[in-house]
mmCIF file of N, CA and C in Angstrom:
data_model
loop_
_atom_site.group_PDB
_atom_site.id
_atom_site.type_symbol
_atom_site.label_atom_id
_atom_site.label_comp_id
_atom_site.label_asym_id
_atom_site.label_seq_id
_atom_site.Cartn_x
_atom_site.Cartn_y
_atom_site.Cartn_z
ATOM 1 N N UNK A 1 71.606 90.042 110.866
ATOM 2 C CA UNK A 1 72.789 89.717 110.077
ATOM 3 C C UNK A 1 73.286 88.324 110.475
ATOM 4 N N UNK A 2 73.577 87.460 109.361
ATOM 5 C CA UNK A 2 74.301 86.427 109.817
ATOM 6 C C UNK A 2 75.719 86.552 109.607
ATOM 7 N N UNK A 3 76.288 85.878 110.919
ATOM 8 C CA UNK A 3 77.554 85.911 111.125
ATOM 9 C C UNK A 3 78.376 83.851 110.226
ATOM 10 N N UNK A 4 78.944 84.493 109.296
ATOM 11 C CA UNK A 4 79.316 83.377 108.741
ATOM 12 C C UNK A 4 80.818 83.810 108.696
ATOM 13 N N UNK A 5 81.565 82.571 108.384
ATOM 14 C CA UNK A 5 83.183 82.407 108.192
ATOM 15 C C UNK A 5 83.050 83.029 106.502
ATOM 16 N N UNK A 6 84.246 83.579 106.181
ATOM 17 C CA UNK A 6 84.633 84.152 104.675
ATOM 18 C C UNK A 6 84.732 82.665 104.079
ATOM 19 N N UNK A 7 85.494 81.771 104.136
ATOM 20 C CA UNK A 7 85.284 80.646 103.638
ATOM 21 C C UNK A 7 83.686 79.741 103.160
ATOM 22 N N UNK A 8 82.725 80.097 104.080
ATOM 23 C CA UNK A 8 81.402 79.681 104.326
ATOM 24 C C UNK A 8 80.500 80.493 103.288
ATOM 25 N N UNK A 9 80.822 81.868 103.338
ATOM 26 C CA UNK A 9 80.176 82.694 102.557
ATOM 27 C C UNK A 9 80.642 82.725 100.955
ATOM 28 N N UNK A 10 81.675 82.288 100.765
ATOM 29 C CA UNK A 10 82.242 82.078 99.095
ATOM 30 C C UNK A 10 81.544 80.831 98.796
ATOM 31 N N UNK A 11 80.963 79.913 99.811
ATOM 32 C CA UNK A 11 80.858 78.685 99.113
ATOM 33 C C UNK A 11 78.966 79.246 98.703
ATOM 34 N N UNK A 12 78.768 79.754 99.939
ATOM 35 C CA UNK A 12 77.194 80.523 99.849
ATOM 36 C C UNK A 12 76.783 81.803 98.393
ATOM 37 N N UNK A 13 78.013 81.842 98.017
ATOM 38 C CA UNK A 13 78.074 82.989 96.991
ATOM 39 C C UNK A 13 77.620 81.745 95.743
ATOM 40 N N UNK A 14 79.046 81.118 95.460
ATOM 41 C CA UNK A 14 78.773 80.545 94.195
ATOM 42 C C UNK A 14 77.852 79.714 94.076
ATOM 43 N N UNK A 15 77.192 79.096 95.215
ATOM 44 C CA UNK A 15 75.732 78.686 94.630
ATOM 45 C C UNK A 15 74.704 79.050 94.273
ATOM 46 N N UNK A 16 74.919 80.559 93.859
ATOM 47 C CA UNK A 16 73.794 81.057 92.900
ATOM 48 C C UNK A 16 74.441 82.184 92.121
ATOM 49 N N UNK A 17 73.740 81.981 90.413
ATOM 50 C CA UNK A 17 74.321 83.026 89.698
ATOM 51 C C UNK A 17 73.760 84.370 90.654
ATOM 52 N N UNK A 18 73.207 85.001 90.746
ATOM 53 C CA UNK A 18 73.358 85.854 90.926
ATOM 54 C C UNK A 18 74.246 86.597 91.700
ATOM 55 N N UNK A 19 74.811 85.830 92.550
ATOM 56 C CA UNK A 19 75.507 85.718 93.554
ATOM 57 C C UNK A 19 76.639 86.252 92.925
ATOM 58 N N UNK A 20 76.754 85.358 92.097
ATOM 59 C CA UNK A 20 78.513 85.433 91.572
ATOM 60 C C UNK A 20 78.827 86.673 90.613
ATOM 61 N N UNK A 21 77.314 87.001 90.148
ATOM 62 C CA UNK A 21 77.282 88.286 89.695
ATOM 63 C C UNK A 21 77.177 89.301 90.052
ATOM 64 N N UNK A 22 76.430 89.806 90.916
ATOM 65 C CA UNK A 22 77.191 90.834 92.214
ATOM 66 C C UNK A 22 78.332 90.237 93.179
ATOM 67 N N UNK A 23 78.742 89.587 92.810
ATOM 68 C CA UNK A 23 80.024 89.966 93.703
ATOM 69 C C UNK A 23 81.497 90.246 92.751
ATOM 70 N N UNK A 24 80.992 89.857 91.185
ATOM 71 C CA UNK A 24 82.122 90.336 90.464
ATOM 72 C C UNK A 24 81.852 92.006 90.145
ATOM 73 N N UNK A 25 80.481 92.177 90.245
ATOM 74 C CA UNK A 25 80.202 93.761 89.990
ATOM 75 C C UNK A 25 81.002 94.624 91.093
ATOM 76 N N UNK A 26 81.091 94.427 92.537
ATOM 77 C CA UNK A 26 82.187 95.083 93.917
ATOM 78 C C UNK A 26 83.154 94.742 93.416
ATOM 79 N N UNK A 27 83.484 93.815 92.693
ATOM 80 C CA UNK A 27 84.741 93.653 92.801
ATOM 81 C C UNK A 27 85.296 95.119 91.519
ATOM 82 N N UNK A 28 84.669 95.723 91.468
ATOM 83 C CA UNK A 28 84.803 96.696 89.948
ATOM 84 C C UNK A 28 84.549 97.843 90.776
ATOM 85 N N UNK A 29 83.348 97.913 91.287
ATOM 86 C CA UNK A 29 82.764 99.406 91.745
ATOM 87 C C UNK A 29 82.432 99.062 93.296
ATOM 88 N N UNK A 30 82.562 100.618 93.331
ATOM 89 C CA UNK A 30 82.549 100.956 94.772
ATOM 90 C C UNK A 30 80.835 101.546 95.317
ATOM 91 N N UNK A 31 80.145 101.637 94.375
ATOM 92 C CA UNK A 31 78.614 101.583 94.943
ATOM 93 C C UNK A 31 78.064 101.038 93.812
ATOM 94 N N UNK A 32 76.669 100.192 94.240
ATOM 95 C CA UNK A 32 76.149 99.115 93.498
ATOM 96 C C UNK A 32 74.502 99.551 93.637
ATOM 97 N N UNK A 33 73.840 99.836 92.643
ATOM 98 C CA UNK A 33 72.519 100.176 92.513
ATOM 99 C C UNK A 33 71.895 98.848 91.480
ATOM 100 N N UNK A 34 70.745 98.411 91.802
ATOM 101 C CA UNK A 34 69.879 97.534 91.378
ATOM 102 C C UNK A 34 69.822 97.782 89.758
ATOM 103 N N UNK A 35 69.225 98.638 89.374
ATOM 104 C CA UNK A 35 69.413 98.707 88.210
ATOM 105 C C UNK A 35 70.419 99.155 87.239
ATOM 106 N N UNK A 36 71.549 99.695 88.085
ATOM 107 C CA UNK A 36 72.766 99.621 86.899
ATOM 108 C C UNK A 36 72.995 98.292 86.807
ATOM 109 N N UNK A 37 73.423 97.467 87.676
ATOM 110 C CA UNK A 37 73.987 95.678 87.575
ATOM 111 C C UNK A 37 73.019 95.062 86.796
ATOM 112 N N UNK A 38 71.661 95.710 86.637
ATOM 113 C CA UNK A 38 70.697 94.524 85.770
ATOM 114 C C UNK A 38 70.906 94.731 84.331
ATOM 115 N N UNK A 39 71.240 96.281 84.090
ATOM 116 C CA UNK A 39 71.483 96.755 82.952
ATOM 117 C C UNK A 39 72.548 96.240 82.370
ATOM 118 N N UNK A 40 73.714 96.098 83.103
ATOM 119 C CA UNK A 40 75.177 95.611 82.841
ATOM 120 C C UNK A 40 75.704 94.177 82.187
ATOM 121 N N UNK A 41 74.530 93.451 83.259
ATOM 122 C CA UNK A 41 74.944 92.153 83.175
ATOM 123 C C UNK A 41 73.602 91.245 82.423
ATOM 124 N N UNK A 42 72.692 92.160 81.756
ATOM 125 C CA UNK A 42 71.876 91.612 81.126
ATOM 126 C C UNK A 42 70.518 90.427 81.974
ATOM 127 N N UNK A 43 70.393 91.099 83.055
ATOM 128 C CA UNK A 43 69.633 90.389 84.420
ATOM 129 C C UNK A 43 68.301 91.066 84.632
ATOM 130 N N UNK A 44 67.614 90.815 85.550
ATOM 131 C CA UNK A 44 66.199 91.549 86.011
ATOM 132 C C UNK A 44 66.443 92.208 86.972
ATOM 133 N N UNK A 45 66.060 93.412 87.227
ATOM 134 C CA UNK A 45 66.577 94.359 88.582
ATOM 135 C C UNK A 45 65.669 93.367 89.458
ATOM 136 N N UNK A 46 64.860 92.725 89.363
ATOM 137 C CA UNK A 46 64.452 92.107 90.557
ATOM 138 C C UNK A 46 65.204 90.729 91.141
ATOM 139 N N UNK A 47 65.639 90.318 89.869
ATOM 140 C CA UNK A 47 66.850 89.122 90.377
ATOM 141 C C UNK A 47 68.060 90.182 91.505
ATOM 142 N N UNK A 48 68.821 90.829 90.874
ATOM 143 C CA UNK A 48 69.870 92.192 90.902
ATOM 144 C C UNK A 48 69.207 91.852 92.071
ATOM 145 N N UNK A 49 67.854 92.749 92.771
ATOM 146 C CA UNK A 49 67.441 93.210 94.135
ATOM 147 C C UNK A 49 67.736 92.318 95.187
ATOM 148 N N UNK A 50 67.199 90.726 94.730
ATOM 149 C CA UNK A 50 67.353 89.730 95.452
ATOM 150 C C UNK A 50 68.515 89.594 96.233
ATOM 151 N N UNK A 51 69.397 89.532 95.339
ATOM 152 C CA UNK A 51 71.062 89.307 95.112
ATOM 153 C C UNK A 51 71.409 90.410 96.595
ATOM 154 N N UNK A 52 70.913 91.875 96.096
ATOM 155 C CA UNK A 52 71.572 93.098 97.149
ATOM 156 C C UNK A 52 71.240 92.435 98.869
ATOM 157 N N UNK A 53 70.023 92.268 98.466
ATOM 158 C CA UNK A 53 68.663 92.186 99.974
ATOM 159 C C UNK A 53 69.885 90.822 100.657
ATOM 160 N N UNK A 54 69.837 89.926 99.980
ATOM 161 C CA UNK A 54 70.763 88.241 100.610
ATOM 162 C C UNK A 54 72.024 89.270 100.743
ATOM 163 N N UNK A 55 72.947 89.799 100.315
ATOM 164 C CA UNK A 55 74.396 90.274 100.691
ATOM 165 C C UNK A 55 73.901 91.349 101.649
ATOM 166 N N UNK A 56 72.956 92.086 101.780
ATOM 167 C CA UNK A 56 72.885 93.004 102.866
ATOM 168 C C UNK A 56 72.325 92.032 104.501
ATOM 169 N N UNK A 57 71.712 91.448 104.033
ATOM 170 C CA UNK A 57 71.615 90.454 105.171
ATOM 171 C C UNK A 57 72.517 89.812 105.961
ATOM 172 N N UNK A 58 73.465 89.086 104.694
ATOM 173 C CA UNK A 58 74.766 88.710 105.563
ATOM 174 C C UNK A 58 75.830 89.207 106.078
ATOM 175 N N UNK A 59 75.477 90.911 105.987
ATOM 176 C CA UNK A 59 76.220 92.121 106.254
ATOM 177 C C UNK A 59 77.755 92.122 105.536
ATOM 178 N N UNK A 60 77.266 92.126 104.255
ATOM 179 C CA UNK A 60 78.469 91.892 103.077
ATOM 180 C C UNK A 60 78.276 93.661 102.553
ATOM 181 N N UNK A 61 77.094 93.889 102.406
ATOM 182 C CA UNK A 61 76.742 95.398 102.107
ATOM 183 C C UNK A 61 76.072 96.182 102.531
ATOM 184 N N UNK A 62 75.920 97.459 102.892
ATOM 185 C CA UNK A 62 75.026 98.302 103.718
ATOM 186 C C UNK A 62 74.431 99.258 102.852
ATOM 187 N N UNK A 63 73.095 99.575 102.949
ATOM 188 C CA UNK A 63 72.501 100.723 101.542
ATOM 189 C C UNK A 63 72.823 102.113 102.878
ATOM 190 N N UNK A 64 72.813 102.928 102.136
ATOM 191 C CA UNK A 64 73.090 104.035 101.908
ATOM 192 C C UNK A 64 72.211 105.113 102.171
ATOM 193 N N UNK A 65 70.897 104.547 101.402
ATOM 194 C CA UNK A 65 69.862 105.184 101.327
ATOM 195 C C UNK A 65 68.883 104.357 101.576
ATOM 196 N N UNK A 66 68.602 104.529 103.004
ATOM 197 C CA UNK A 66 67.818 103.220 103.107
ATOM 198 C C UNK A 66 66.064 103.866 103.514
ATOM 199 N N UNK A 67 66.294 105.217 103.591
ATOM 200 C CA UNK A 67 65.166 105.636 103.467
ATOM 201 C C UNK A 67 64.116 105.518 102.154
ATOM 202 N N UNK A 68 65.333 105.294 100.825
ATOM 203 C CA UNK A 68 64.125 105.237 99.529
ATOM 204 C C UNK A 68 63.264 103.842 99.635
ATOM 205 N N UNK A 69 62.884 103.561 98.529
ATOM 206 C CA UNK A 69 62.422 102.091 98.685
ATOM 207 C C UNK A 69 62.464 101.502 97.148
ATOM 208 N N UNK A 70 63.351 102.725 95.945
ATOM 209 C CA UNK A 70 64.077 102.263 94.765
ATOM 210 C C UNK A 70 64.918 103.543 94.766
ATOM 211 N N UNK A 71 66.049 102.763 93.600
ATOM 212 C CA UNK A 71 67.277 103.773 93.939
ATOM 213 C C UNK A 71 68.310 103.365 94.585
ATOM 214 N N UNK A 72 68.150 103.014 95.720
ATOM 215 C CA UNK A 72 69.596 102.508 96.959
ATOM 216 C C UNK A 72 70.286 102.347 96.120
ATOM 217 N N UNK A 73 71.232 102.803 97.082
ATOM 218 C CA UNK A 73 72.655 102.522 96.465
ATOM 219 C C UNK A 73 73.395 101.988 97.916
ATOM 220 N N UNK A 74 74.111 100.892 97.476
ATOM 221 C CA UNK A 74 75.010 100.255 98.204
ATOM 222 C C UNK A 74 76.469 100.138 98.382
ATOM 223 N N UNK A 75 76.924 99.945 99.640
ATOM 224 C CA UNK A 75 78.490 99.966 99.421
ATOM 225 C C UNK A 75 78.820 98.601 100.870
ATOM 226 N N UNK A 76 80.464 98.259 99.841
ATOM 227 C CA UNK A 76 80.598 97.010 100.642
ATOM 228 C C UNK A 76 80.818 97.361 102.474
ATOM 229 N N UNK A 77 80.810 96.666 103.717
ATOM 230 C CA UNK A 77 81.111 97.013 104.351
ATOM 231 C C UNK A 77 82.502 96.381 104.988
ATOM 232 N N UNK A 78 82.992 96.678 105.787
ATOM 233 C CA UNK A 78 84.659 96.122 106.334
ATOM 234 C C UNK A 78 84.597 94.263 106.052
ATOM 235 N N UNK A 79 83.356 93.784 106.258
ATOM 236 C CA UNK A 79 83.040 92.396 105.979
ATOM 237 C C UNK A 79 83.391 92.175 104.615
ATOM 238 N N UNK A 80 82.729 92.999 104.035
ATOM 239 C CA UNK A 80 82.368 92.694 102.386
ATOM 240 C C UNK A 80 83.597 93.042 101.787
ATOM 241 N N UNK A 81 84.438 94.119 102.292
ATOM 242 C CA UNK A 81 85.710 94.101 101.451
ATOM 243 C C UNK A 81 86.569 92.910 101.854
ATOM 244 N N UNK A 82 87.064 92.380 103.349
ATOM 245 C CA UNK A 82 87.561 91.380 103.105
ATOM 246 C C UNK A 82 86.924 90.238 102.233
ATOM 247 N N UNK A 83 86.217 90.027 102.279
ATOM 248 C CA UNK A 83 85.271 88.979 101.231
ATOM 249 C C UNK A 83 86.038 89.173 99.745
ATOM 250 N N UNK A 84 85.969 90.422 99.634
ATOM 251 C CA UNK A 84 86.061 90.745 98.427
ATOM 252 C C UNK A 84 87.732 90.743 97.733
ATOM 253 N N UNK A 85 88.556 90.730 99.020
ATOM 254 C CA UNK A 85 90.112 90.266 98.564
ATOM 255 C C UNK A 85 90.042 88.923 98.298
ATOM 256 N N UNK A 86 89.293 88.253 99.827
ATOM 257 C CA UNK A 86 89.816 86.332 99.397
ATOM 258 C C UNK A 86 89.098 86.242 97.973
ATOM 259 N N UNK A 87 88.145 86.886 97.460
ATOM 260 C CA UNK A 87 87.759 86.319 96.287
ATOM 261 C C UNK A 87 88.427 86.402 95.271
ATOM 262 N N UNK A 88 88.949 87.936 95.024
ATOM 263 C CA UNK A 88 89.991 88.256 94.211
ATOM 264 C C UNK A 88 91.326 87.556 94.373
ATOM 265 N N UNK A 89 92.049 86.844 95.672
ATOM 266 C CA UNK A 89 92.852 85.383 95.780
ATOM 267 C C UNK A 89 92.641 84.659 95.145
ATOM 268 N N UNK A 90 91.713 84.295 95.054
ATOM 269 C CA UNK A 90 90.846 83.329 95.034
ATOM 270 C C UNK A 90 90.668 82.936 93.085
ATOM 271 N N UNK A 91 90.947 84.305 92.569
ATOM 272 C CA UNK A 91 90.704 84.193 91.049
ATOM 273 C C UNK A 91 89.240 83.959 90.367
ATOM 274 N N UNK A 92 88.294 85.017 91.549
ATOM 275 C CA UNK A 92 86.996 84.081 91.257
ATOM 276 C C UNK A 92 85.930 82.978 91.250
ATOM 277 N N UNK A 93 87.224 81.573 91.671
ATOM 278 C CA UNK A 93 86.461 80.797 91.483
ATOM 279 C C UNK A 93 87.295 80.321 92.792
ATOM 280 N N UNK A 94 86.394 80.284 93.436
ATOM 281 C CA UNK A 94 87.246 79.918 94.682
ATOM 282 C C UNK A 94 87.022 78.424 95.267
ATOM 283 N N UNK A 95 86.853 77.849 94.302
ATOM 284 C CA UNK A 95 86.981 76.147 94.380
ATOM 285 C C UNK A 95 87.078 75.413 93.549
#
């Protein structure tokens, strides 16, 4: 896991759509599966996957089910919800 500042990680978010698209999807729901968000937002569950795998890395989200290897379902962790207020401060666009 990388340990980054909330400030550091919003700037790490909006430089990639996908980014900005799972993180407006938490900001809605409270568990996040690969292929509902691809379905939703008109994306590739493998973009979607990318997106989960980089936020679970930076320990923004933790799967759930980490025994499957499709399916997971994810939820934010104490990191990822603060993340997820400054963003909502923030109005989204947090620069």
């Amino acid at each position: 896991m990388v340990e980054d500042s909330i400030d550091e990680l919003l700037r790490w978010i909006v430089s990639v759509d996908r980014r900005v698209i799972l993180m407006d999807y938490l900001k809605e729901h409270s568990i996040a599966k690969a292929s509902d968000i691809a379905h939703q937002t008109n994306r590739s569950t493998q973009n979607i996957s990318r997106a989960l795998k980089e936020y679970e890395d930076r320990g923004i989200i933790e799967c759930l089910t980490p025994e499957k290897t499709t399916w997971k379902r994810y939820v934010l962790t104490a990191y990822g919800k603060a993340l997820i207020e400054k963003w909502k401060e923030n109005n989204s666009d947090p620069f």
